[in-house]
Short mmCIF file of C-alpha atoms in Angstrom, two decimals:
data_model
loop_
_atom_site.label_atom_id
_atom_site.label_comp_id
_atom_site.label_asym_id
_atom_site.label_seq_id
_atom_site.Cartn_x
_atom_site.Cartn_y
_atom_site.Cartn_z
CA MET A 478 3.81 18.80 -10.12
CA ALA A 479 2.05 15.68 -8.97
CA ARG A 480 2.82 13.97 -5.69
CA ILE A 481 3.35 10.21 -5.64
CA THR A 482 3.74 8.30 -2.39
CA TYR A 483 5.40 4.90 -2.72
CA VAL A 484 4.92 2.58 0.26
CA GLU A 485 7.33 -0.33 0.56
CA HIS A 486 6.05 -3.67 1.85
CA ASP A 487 7.56 -2.84 5.28
CA GLY A 488 5.68 0.49 5.46
CA THR A 489 8.59 2.77 4.52
CA GLU A 490 7.26 5.72 2.51
CA HIS A 491 8.96 7.65 -0.29
CA VAL A 492 7.24 10.86 -1.43
CA VAL A 493 8.17 12.08 -4.90
CA ASP A 494 7.04 15.07 -6.96
CA ALA A 495 6.69 14.26 -10.66
CA ASP A 496 6.03 16.34 -13.75
CA PRO A 497 2.94 15.63 -15.85
CA GLY A 498 3.79 13.13 -18.58
CA THR A 499 6.13 11.16 -16.30
CA THR A 500 5.20 7.57 -15.50
CA VAL A 501 4.99 6.31 -11.93
CA MET A 502 7.81 3.91 -12.85
CA GLU A 503 10.07 6.69 -14.20
CA ALA A 504 9.51 8.82 -11.11
CA ALA A 505 10.45 5.85 -8.89
CA ILE A 506 13.61 5.04 -10.85
CA ASP A 507 14.68 8.70 -11.10
CA ASN A 508 14.31 9.11 -7.32
CA GLY A 509 15.87 5.84 -6.18
CA VAL A 510 12.69 4.26 -4.85
CA PRO A 511 13.53 0.59 -4.12
CA GLY A 512 11.37 -2.32 -5.20
CA ILE A 513 10.43 -1.25 -8.71
CA ASP A 514 12.83 -3.22 -10.88
CA ALA A 515 11.58 -2.15 -14.33
CA ASP A 516 13.70 -4.77 -16.09
CA CYS A 517 12.24 -3.95 -19.53
CA GLY A 518 12.74 -0.21 -19.15
CA GLY A 519 9.04 0.62 -19.27
CA VAL A 520 7.82 -1.06 -22.45
CA CYS A 521 5.22 -3.27 -20.73
CA SER A 522 7.00 -6.56 -21.31
CA CYS A 523 8.16 -7.79 -17.88
CA ALA A 524 5.73 -6.95 -15.01
CA THR A 525 8.63 -6.01 -12.68
CA CYS A 526 7.17 -2.54 -12.04
CA HIS A 527 4.01 -3.96 -10.45
CA VAL A 528 2.34 -1.78 -7.80
CA TYR A 529 -0.96 -1.68 -5.94
CA VAL A 530 -2.90 1.58 -6.31
CA VAL A 531 -4.22 2.36 -2.83
CA SER A 532 -5.17 6.05 -3.18
CA ASP A 533 -8.52 6.95 -1.68
CA PRO A 534 -10.37 8.25 -3.53
CA GLN A 535 -9.07 6.53 -6.64
CA PRO A 536 -7.37 9.00 -8.98
CA ASP A 537 -8.37 9.34 -12.62
CA LEU A 538 -6.08 6.73 -14.17
CA PRO A 539 -6.08 5.29 -17.68
CA ALA A 540 -7.84 1.95 -18.05
CA ARG A 541 -5.70 -1.16 -18.21
CA SER A 542 -4.76 -1.98 -21.79
CA GLY A 543 -4.81 -5.51 -23.15
CA ALA A 544 -1.01 -5.62 -22.98
CA GLU A 545 -1.02 -4.52 -19.34
CA LEU A 546 -3.64 -7.13 -18.43
CA GLU A 547 -1.57 -9.82 -20.14
CA MET A 548 1.60 -8.82 -18.28
CA LEU A 549 -0.24 -8.63 -14.95
CA GLU A 550 -0.94 -12.35 -15.34
CA PHE A 551 2.78 -12.81 -14.53
CA ALA A 552 2.81 -10.41 -11.56
CA VAL A 553 3.44 -11.95 -8.14
CA GLY A 554 0.53 -11.35 -5.77
CA ARG A 555 -1.80 -9.81 -8.34
CA GLN A 556 -4.83 -8.04 -6.82
CA ASP A 557 -7.81 -6.10 -8.18
CA ASN A 558 -5.85 -2.86 -7.66
CA SER A 559 -2.68 -4.14 -9.37
CA ARG A 560 -1.16 -1.95 -12.06
CA LEU A 561 2.09 -1.75 -13.97
CA SER A 562 3.70 1.54 -12.98
CA CYS A 563 5.13 1.95 -16.50
CA ARG A 564 1.54 2.38 -17.72
CA LEU A 565 0.53 4.98 -15.12
CA VAL A 566 1.22 8.43 -16.54
CA VAL A 567 0.99 11.48 -14.31
CA SER A 568 -1.62 13.59 -16.07
CA HIS A 569 -2.52 16.57 -13.88
CA ASP A 570 -0.60 18.95 -11.62
CA SER A 571 -3.06 18.15 -8.84
CA ASP A 572 -2.64 14.36 -8.98
CA GLU A 573 -1.95 12.72 -5.65
CA LEU A 574 -1.28 9.02 -5.97
CA VAL A 575 -0.43 6.41 -3.34
CA VAL A 576 0.95 3.06 -4.44
CA THR A 577 2.19 0.09 -2.45
CA ILE A 578 5.15 -1.89 -3.76
CA PRO A 579 4.92 -5.69 -3.45
CA GLU A 580 7.53 -7.49 -1.36
CA SER A 581 8.84 -9.17 -4.53
CA GLN A 582 8.56 -8.49 -8.25
CA ILE A 583 9.45 -12.05 -9.30
#
């Protein structure tokens, strides 16, 4: 299992254990984490699952695809550490990931 910590904009934390192969978005939805809307259901076409990866050190994550970069152009408050959580797949049992959820997805 991988551990994902979701931090809401007000500092509230939600710690979730996720199986390898699960996306950060799926783990949030399955565990009732607020703030990740995922309007498109995880097909990288809406940018409403935007998060900031704040883990230190940075985990081994897949590079942003062209589609993800295009959708991030629509994300509110985009930063250098912005990612779409539907594109972040838990890949190792030892993964520990911390993400911050923006105050608004739209």
